[in-house]
Tab-separated table of C-alpha atoms (C1' of nucleotides) in Angstrom:
chain	number	residue	atom	x	y	z
P	1	MET	CA	8.886	-0.113	8.902
P	2	PRO	CA	5.265	1.203	9.979
P	3	GLU	CA	3.531	3.617	8.257
P	4	LEU	CA	-0.452	4.290	8.228
P	5	PRO	CA	-1.335	0.756	7.250
P	6	GLU	CA	0.277	-0.962	8.720
P	7	VAL	CA	-0.818	1.271	12.103
P	8	TYR	CA	-4.319	0.627	11.439
P	9	VAL	CA	-3.955	-3.319	11.188
P	10	VAL	CA	-2.512	-3.128	14.071
P	11	GLN	CA	-5.562	-0.522	15.665
P	12	GLN	CA	-8.078	-2.949	14.710
P	13	GLY	CA	-6.327	-5.692	16.677
P	14	LEU	CA	-6.693	-3.704	19.553
P	15	LYS	CA	-9.531	-2.509	19.213
P	16	ARG	CA	-11.160	-5.594	20.878
P	17	LEU	CA	-9.488	-4.299	24.474
P	18	VAL	CA	-12.316	-1.255	24.405
P	19	GLY	CA	-14.656	-1.549	27.809
P	20	SER	CA	-11.677	-4.079	28.793
P	21	LYS	CA	-9.944	-2.467	32.720
P	22	ILE	CA	-6.398	-2.367	32.997
P	23	ASP	CA	-5.110	-4.618	36.270
P	24	ALA	CA	-1.803	-4.005	35.758
P	25	VAL	CA	0.729	-1.776	33.750
P	26	THR	CA	5.077	-2.948	34.726
P	27	ARG	CA	7.424	-0.169	32.613
P	28	GLY	CA	10.326	-0.779	30.539
P	29	GLU	CA	13.666	0.712	32.126
P	30	LYS	CA	15.457	1.838	28.839
P	31	ALA	CA	14.177	4.869	27.527
P	32	LEU	CA	12.382	5.109	24.319
P	33	ARG	CA	12.569	8.144	21.615
P	34	LYS	CA	11.006	9.523	24.130
P	35	PRO	CA	11.623	8.568	27.503
P	36	SER	CA	8.492	6.221	28.418
P	37	PRO	CA	6.777	8.545	31.708
P	38	GLN	CA	6.961	7.563	35.275
P	39	ASN	CA	3.125	7.809	35.911
P	40	LEU	CA	2.832	4.773	33.486
P	41	VAL	CA	1.027	2.847	35.996
P	42	GLU	CA	-0.825	5.733	36.681
P	43	LEU	CA	-3.195	3.117	34.045
P	44	THR	CA	-3.843	0.639	37.156
P	45	GLY	CA	-7.109	0.545	36.660
P	46	LEU	CA	-8.661	2.418	33.983
P	47	THR	CA	-10.471	1.246	31.292
P	48	ILE	CA	-10.391	1.396	27.683
P	49	ALA	CA	-13.099	3.739	26.144
P	50	ASP	CA	-11.618	3.889	22.307
P	51	VAL	CA	-8.108	3.043	20.230
P	52	ARG	CA	-7.982	5.617	17.220
P	53	ARG	CA	-5.107	6.441	15.339
P	54	HIS	CA	-3.865	9.926	13.367
P	55	GLY	CA	-1.622	9.456	11.353
P	56	LYS	CA	0.843	6.622	12.932
P	57	VAL	CA	0.080	7.666	16.585
P	58	LEU	CA	-1.911	5.120	18.550
P	59	PHE	CA	-4.062	6.539	20.986
P	60	PHE	CA	-5.562	5.008	23.899
P	61	ASP	CA	-9.071	6.694	25.130
P	62	PHE	CA	-9.584	6.033	28.681
P	63	THR	CA	-12.966	6.212	30.729
P	64	SER	CA	-11.373	8.072	33.232
P	65	GLY	CA	-10.067	11.019	30.420
P	66	HIS	CA	-6.384	9.561	30.241
P	67	THR	CA	-5.046	9.096	27.133
P	68	LEU	CA	-2.185	7.016	26.162
P	69	SER	CA	-0.302	7.743	22.907
P	70	ALA	CA	2.022	5.194	21.485
P	71	HIS	CA	4.746	5.522	17.840
P	72	LEU	CA	5.845	1.965	17.075
P	73	GLY	CA	8.567	4.290	15.486
P	74	MET	CA	10.541	1.649	13.029
P	75	THR	CA	10.311	-1.426	15.316
P	76	GLY	CA	7.508	-1.366	17.988
P	77	LYS	CA	5.206	-3.989	18.239
P	78	PHE	CA	1.900	-4.525	20.206
P	79	LEU	CA	1.723	-7.914	20.813
P	80	PHE	CA	-0.784	-10.326	23.198
P	81	HIS	CA	0.445	-12.635	25.549
P	82	ALA	CA	-0.319	-15.336	27.683
P	83	PRO	CA	0.656	-13.977	31.409
P	84	SER	CA	3.223	-17.342	30.882
P	85	ASP	CA	4.936	-16.275	28.094
P	86	PRO	CA	8.799	-15.451	28.021
P	87	VAL	CA	9.187	-11.529	28.122
P	88	ALA	CA	10.744	-10.835	25.162
P	89	PRO	CA	13.790	-8.843	25.119
P	90	HIS	CA	13.023	-4.912	24.241
P	91	THR	CA	10.011	-5.332	25.672
P	92	HIS	CA	8.760	-1.642	27.554
P	93	CYS	CA	5.768	-1.980	28.622
P	94	ILE	CA	3.356	-4.922	29.903
P	95	MET	CA	-0.725	-4.658	30.825
P	96	GLN	CA	-2.394	-7.026	32.629
P	97	ILE	CA	-5.333	-6.989	30.553
P	98	GLY	CA	-8.181	-9.940	32.023
P	99	GLY	CA	-6.745	-13.680	31.553
P	100	GLU	CA	-3.929	-11.903	28.884
P	101	GLN	CA	-0.771	-9.125	28.193
P	102	LEU	CA	-0.360	-6.092	26.014
P	103	ARG	CA	3.621	-5.677	25.353
P	104	PHE	CA	5.002	-2.675	24.219
P	105	VAL	CA	8.480	-4.594	22.327
P	106	ASP	CA	10.790	-2.458	20.332
P	107	PRO	CA	13.607	-4.099	19.755
P	108	ARG	CA	15.351	-0.455	18.091
P	109	ARG	CA	13.877	1.886	20.748
P	110	PHE	CA	12.454	4.512	17.846
P	111	GLY	CA	9.249	4.429	19.352
P	112	TRP	CA	8.105	6.031	22.383
P	113	LEU	CA	4.743	5.979	24.957
P	114	ALA	CA	3.040	9.439	26.521
P	115	LEU	CA	-0.182	9.168	28.950
P	116	TYR	CA	-1.963	12.579	29.069
P	117	GLY	CA	-4.021	13.026	31.868
P	118	PRO	CA	-7.096	13.985	32.936
P	119	ASP	CA	-7.137	17.577	31.560
P	120	GLU	CA	-4.008	17.519	29.731
P	121	TRP	CA	-4.780	17.616	26.045
P	122	ALA	CA	-2.872	15.069	23.797
P	123	THR	CA	-0.793	17.853	22.100
P	124	ASP	CA	0.581	15.127	20.148
P	125	VAL	CA	-2.405	15.248	17.787
P	126	ASP	CA	-1.927	18.917	17.429
P	127	HIS	CA	1.504	18.687	15.831
P	128	TYR	CA	0.285	16.486	12.807
P	129	GLY	CA	-0.954	16.836	9.409
P	130	VAL	CA	-4.472	15.963	7.480
P	131	ASP	CA	-4.563	12.010	7.986
P	132	GLY	CA	-3.780	10.530	4.960
P	133	LEU	CA	-7.087	8.267	4.149
P	134	ASN	CA	-8.608	11.692	5.033
P	135	LEU	CA	-7.185	13.653	1.927
P	136	THR	CA	-8.170	15.253	-0.913
P	137	SER	CA	-6.849	17.564	-3.192
P	138	ASP	CA	-9.079	20.641	-1.765
P	139	GLY	CA	-6.966	19.603	0.951
P	140	LEU	CA	-3.599	18.645	-0.655
P	141	ARG	CA	-3.251	21.558	-3.085
P	142	PRO	CA	-2.213	24.541	-0.492
P	143	LEU	CA	0.388	22.199	0.847
P	144	LEU	CA	2.250	21.658	-2.592
P	145	LYS	CA	2.178	25.796	-3.075
P	146	GLY	CA	3.442	26.012	0.610
P	147	SER	CA	6.618	23.869	0.102
P	148	ARG	CA	9.736	23.875	-1.907
P	149	ALA	CA	10.868	20.768	-0.423
P	150	PRO	CA	11.393	18.245	-3.621
P	151	LEU	CA	8.049	16.587	-2.993
P	152	LYS	CA	9.561	12.994	-1.561
P	153	SER	CA	10.735	15.018	1.187
P	154	PHE	CA	7.118	17.137	1.227
P	155	LEU	CA	5.060	13.481	1.530
P	156	LEU	CA	7.451	12.267	4.370
P	157	ASP	CA	6.534	15.750	6.590
P	158	GLN	CA	4.246	14.650	9.152
P	159	THR	CA	3.238	18.395	10.273
P	160	LYS	CA	1.639	18.516	6.274
P	161	ILE	CA	-0.243	15.198	5.693
P	162	ALA	CA	0.433	12.834	8.676
P	163	GLY	CA	0.909	8.401	8.243
P	164	VAL	CA	2.428	8.632	4.750
P	165	GLY	CA	6.129	7.080	5.167
P	166	ASN	CA	9.232	6.065	2.508
P	167	ILE	CA	7.435	3.278	1.323
P	168	TYR	CA	3.859	4.308	0.350
P	169	ALA	CA	5.781	8.056	-0.641
P	170	CYS	CA	7.767	6.373	-3.656
P	171	GLU	CA	4.630	4.474	-4.425
P	172	ALA	CA	2.129	7.515	-4.591
P	173	LEU	CA	4.785	9.340	-6.456
P	174	TRP	CA	4.797	6.410	-9.333
P	175	ARG	CA	1.268	6.132	-9.691
P	176	ALA	CA	0.551	9.281	-10.007
P	177	ARG	CA	3.710	9.546	-12.222
P	178	LEU	CA	5.360	12.352	-10.752
P	179	SER	CA	8.987	12.360	-10.035
P	180	PRO	CA	10.476	12.772	-6.272
P	181	ARG	CA	13.234	15.093	-7.178
P	182	ARG	CA	10.037	17.361	-8.421
P	183	LEU	CA	9.517	20.377	-6.357
P	184	ALA	CA	6.711	20.772	-4.455
P	185	CYS	CA	5.271	23.908	-5.185
P	186	ASN	CA	6.212	22.499	-9.013
P	187	THR	CA	3.569	20.357	-9.400
P	188	PRO	CA	0.882	20.730	-12.265
P	189	VAL	CA	-2.083	21.711	-11.199
P	190	SER	CA	-3.730	18.611	-13.511
P	191	LYS	CA	-1.578	16.080	-11.502
P	192	VAL	CA	-2.793	17.685	-7.816
P	193	ALA	CA	-6.120	15.486	-8.452
P	194	PRO	CA	-4.120	12.673	-9.605
P	195	LEU	CA	-1.625	12.279	-6.747
P	196	ALA	CA	-4.419	13.081	-4.081
P	197	THR	CA	-6.355	9.978	-5.555
P	198	ALA	CA	-2.915	8.147	-5.497
P	199	ILE	CA	-1.578	9.028	-1.885
P	200	VAL	CA	-5.187	7.791	-0.637
P	201	ASP	CA	-5.307	4.373	-2.933
P	202	VAL	CA	-1.946	3.344	-1.833
P	203	LEU	CA	-3.003	3.564	1.525
P	204	ASN	CA	-6.033	1.630	1.159
P	205	GLU	CA	-4.612	-1.189	-0.692
P	206	SER	CA	-2.242	-1.877	1.509
P	207	ILE	CA	-4.765	-1.835	4.670
P	208	ALA	CA	-6.519	-4.601	2.973
P	209	GLN	CA	-3.879	-6.963	2.470
P	210	GLY	CA	-2.689	-6.047	6.141
P	211	GLY	CA	0.484	-4.116	5.285
P	212	THR	CA	3.702	-4.248	4.513
P	213	SER	CA	6.381	-6.292	6.094
P	214	PHE	CA	9.920	-6.380	4.723
P	215	ASN	CA	11.894	-7.689	8.715
P	216	ASP	CA	9.526	-5.663	11.188
P	217	TYR	CA	6.630	-5.110	10.563
P	218	VAL	CA	3.398	-8.014	12.292
P	219	ASN	CA	0.311	-6.616	13.816
P	220	SER	CA	-0.754	-7.918	16.795
P	221	LEU	CA	-1.328	-11.297	16.229
P	222	GLY	CA	2.304	-11.730	15.271
P	223	GLU	CA	1.220	-11.568	11.700
P	224	PRO	CA	3.035	-10.061	8.483
P	225	GLY	CA	1.287	-7.935	5.833
P	226	LYS	CA	1.019	-9.085	2.394
P	227	PHE	CA	1.348	-5.840	0.856
P	228	ILE	CA	5.073	-6.332	-0.219
P	229	ALA	CA	3.516	-8.497	-3.698
P	230	ASN	CA	2.121	-4.869	-4.559
P	231	LEU	CA	4.700	-3.134	-5.041
P	232	ALA	CA	5.953	-1.142	-7.565
P	233	VAL	CA	9.487	0.527	-7.146
P	234	PHE	CA	10.137	0.445	-3.227
P	235	GLN	CA	12.624	-1.709	-3.005
P	236	GLN	CA	12.389	-2.449	-6.963
P	237	ASP	CA	14.652	-3.228	-9.844
P	238	GLU	CA	11.767	-3.126	-12.701
P	239	CYS	CA	8.177	-0.873	-12.693
P	240	PRO	CA	5.325	-2.914	-13.837
P	241	VAL	CA	5.592	-0.877	-17.000
P	242	GLY	CA	8.962	-2.229	-17.826
P	243	HIS	CA	11.261	0.517	-16.952
P	244	GLY	CA	14.157	0.356	-14.748
P	245	VAL	CA	13.511	1.432	-11.031
P	246	GLN	CA	15.973	3.615	-9.828
P	247	ARG	CA	17.579	4.206	-6.381
P	248	ILE	CA	18.523	7.923	-5.049
P	249	VAL	CA	18.118	9.400	-1.546
P	250	GLN	CA	17.047	12.019	-0.460
P	251	SER	CA	16.292	13.347	3.107
P	252	GLY	CA	18.944	10.763	3.917
P	253	ARG	CA	16.550	7.850	3.142
P	254	SER	CA	16.374	6.190	-0.085
P	255	THR	CA	14.226	7.374	-3.098
P	256	PHE	CA	13.315	4.258	-5.717
P	257	TYR	CA	11.439	5.745	-8.777
P	258	CYS	CA	11.393	5.119	-12.829
P	259	GLU	CA	11.903	6.972	-15.938
P	260	CYS	CA	8.293	7.883	-16.592
P	261	GLN	CA	7.758	9.904	-13.756
P	262	LYS	CA	8.149	13.285	-14.378
O	1	DA	C1'	11.576	30.377	8.238
O	2	DT	C1'	12.002	26.224	5.830
O	3	DG	C1'	14.278	23.131	4.201
O	4	DA	C1'	18.830	19.988	4.976
O	5	DT	C1'	21.898	17.013	7.986
O	6	DC	C1'	22.812	14.947	11.480
O	7	DT	C1'	20.876	11.587	15.084
O	8	DC	C1'	19.229	7.825	17.636
O	9	DC	C1'	19.659	2.351	18.286
O	10	DT	C1'	19.636	-2.587	16.877
O	11	DG	C1'	19.832	-6.273	13.833
O	12	DA	C1'	20.386	-8.001	9.028
O	13	DG	C1'	23.228	-8.951	5.567
O	14	DC	C1'	27.743	-8.993	3.503
O	15	DG	C1'	32.664	-9.272	3.112
O	16	DC	C1'	36.613	-11.247	4.590
A	1	DT	C1'	31.999	-20.537	11.485
A	2	DG	C1'	32.580	-15.817	12.914
A	3	DC	C1'	33.796	-11.067	13.521
A	4	DG	C1'	33.333	-6.335	12.438
A	5	DC	C1'	31.374	-3.366	8.978
A	6	DT	C1'	27.597	-1.190	7.147
A	7	DC	C1'	23.200	0.115	6.519
A	8	DA	C1'	17.800	1.004	6.622
A	9	DG	C1'	14.741	5.086	8.669
A	10	DG	C1'	10.493	8.094	12.102
A	11	DA	C1'	11.714	11.864	14.136
A	12	DG	C1'	13.300	15.659	17.291
A	13	DA	C1'	17.429	18.454	17.587
A	14	DT	C1'	20.479	20.789	15.281
A	15	DC	C1'	22.509	23.192	10.623
A	16	DA	C1'	22.859	26.810	6.996
DNA sequence: ATGATCTCCTGAGCGC
DNA sequence: TGCGCTCAGGAGATCA
């Protein structure tokens, strides 16, 4: 389940493509979360100028002014392959780049690809809030004040903070000792800075470990992340303090927390 | 207008 | 052994 740290690691792996030219593009037939645009073939002959990330979204910028945005959804992967490698099921896009291929594989099809022309604004960005790594307590304070959602649901709202998903929302709230059930607008003033710090820290620490892997996530070399060993409450029985971890459902998703979160 | 719920999709994990 | 059921969850659409 790729969240900001996992997408960050993928982006780092794709950075070496900067300056490379797309020699050919093959588009899969099945629709992703958004249907893959028919115009993906327009990428042929274009040169990659940059690979960026905002929240959980990747952006390939081309020297022509085109931008390809990509979301990994739940099970999306960008993988480097030799052209002779067998094509795995659920491969939705193959980009021939030099002597190798970059393939987008997504079994559950919750991800998407979108292509913007030179004159189009990549509207994906406008939709999202501040990137999780750039969050400050001054930035967080008004966001909290304006939301009556439970803190856990608030943290999952990509239009407020981009990049935090289920795992890191639970982990950040534990670090800040805040209950996931507390309403965002009722967060004590004294807890705003600790929460902002907890979010940025847990994201950065996970990046340093290559992200968190359960079943699906791997980087562009096919390697899993190791942050799973550092999880305090997410899918744990006991927190590091020794309290039993409770599981509840909020907004249809599992929340893990313990009694020291108030 | 805002937050909650439903929906999409497939593979893993479980029980019989 | 193997089938079939349940569950997971990002985020847009829809509901309340």
